[in-house]
Every structure is written in C-alpha cells, then in structure tokens.
Amino acid sequence: IPGFLPPTPLVHGDLDGDGDIDLIAGARVFLTTAPFVLQEAPGRLPLGAFWAPILIDVDGDGDLDVAYDGDSG
C-alpha cells in the first residue's frame, strides 16, 4: 500500500457487515466496495506509534470490534 513505511500492522475482516473482507493498515481503514477494489474510509484510527489494531467481537453481538494492542512508547 503506497505511503506506508514498514512495519505497518495489517488486519483484515468484515468491518461493515457486507460479507466482504476489509482491511486496516496502521491507522487507515479500507473497505471493499467491489471485487478486488478497496476504498479508504474517511478519518483515521487513533493509534500511537507502537500500537496495532486487532479485530475481535468484544461485546458478543456478532460483529467485529477494533481493539488495540501495543505500547505508547
């Protein structure tokens, strides 16, 4: 993905409930809008330099939630 310096944490899952796999790359969110087409969602996740997003169903409602793992440095 252009504009990223390694290492950039990548996680994937169905973020918007449409059955397609979406992507979180660092603090940026990309939603699948058509087969093999990712569109960047507006805004950024509030991640520090040493934080990585993880996807897990925290509240048991059947959809993925974004949690963070890492160190504020």
XYZ file of C-alpha atoms in Angstrom:
73
model
C 0.000 0.000 0.000
C 1.588 3.304 -1.050
C 2.588 5.719 1.683
C 3.363 3.165 4.390
C 6.737 2.600 5.970
C 7.431 -0.900 7.248
C 6.440 -2.318 9.585
C 2.794 -1.377 9.196
C 0.347 -3.578 11.114
C -2.292 -5.117 8.834
C -5.522 -6.778 9.957
C -8.466 -7.884 7.880
C -12.076 -8.821 8.466
C -15.614 -7.827 7.567
C -15.783 -4.381 9.179
C -19.031 -3.151 7.650
C -21.115 -6.348 7.718
C -21.451 -6.722 3.941
C -19.676 -10.097 3.720
C -16.535 -8.689 2.050
C -13.094 -8.672 3.638
C -11.968 -5.155 4.582
C -8.516 -4.007 5.710
C -6.973 -1.935 8.465
C -3.435 -0.816 7.649
C -1.900 1.094 10.522
C -4.414 3.820 11.366
C -6.126 3.717 7.952
C -9.292 1.762 7.164
C -10.046 0.409 3.682
C -13.475 -1.008 2.794
C -14.065 -3.402 -0.084
C -16.512 -1.694 -2.455
C -16.308 -4.163 -5.363
C -14.326 -7.343 -6.013
C -10.624 -6.502 -5.602
C -11.387 -2.779 -5.000
C -10.542 -1.138 -1.666
C -11.655 2.412 -0.877
C -10.182 4.332 2.031
C -12.769 5.252 4.652
C -12.755 8.837 5.934
C -10.864 9.554 9.140
C -8.131 7.634 10.900
C -7.983 5.315 13.883
C -6.390 6.941 16.946
C -3.236 4.815 17.024
C 0.096 5.701 18.562
C 3.441 4.816 17.012
C 3.672 1.436 18.741
C 0.020 0.379 18.661
C -1.506 -2.267 16.410
C -5.221 -2.792 15.761
C -6.795 -6.205 16.350
C -10.291 -7.364 15.398
C -12.397 -9.258 17.913
C -16.076 -9.465 18.846
C -15.686 -7.818 22.254
C -19.372 -7.380 23.097
C -20.705 -10.669 21.663
C -23.068 -9.044 19.153
C -21.693 -10.973 16.161
C -19.753 -8.136 14.504
C -16.073 -7.301 14.715
C -14.863 -4.563 17.025
C -11.491 -2.820 16.758
C -9.237 -3.117 19.788
C -5.618 -2.019 20.177
C -2.534 -3.847 21.337
C 0.740 -2.135 21.969
C 2.753 0.356 23.938
C 2.534 4.124 23.907
C 6.345 4.220 23.800
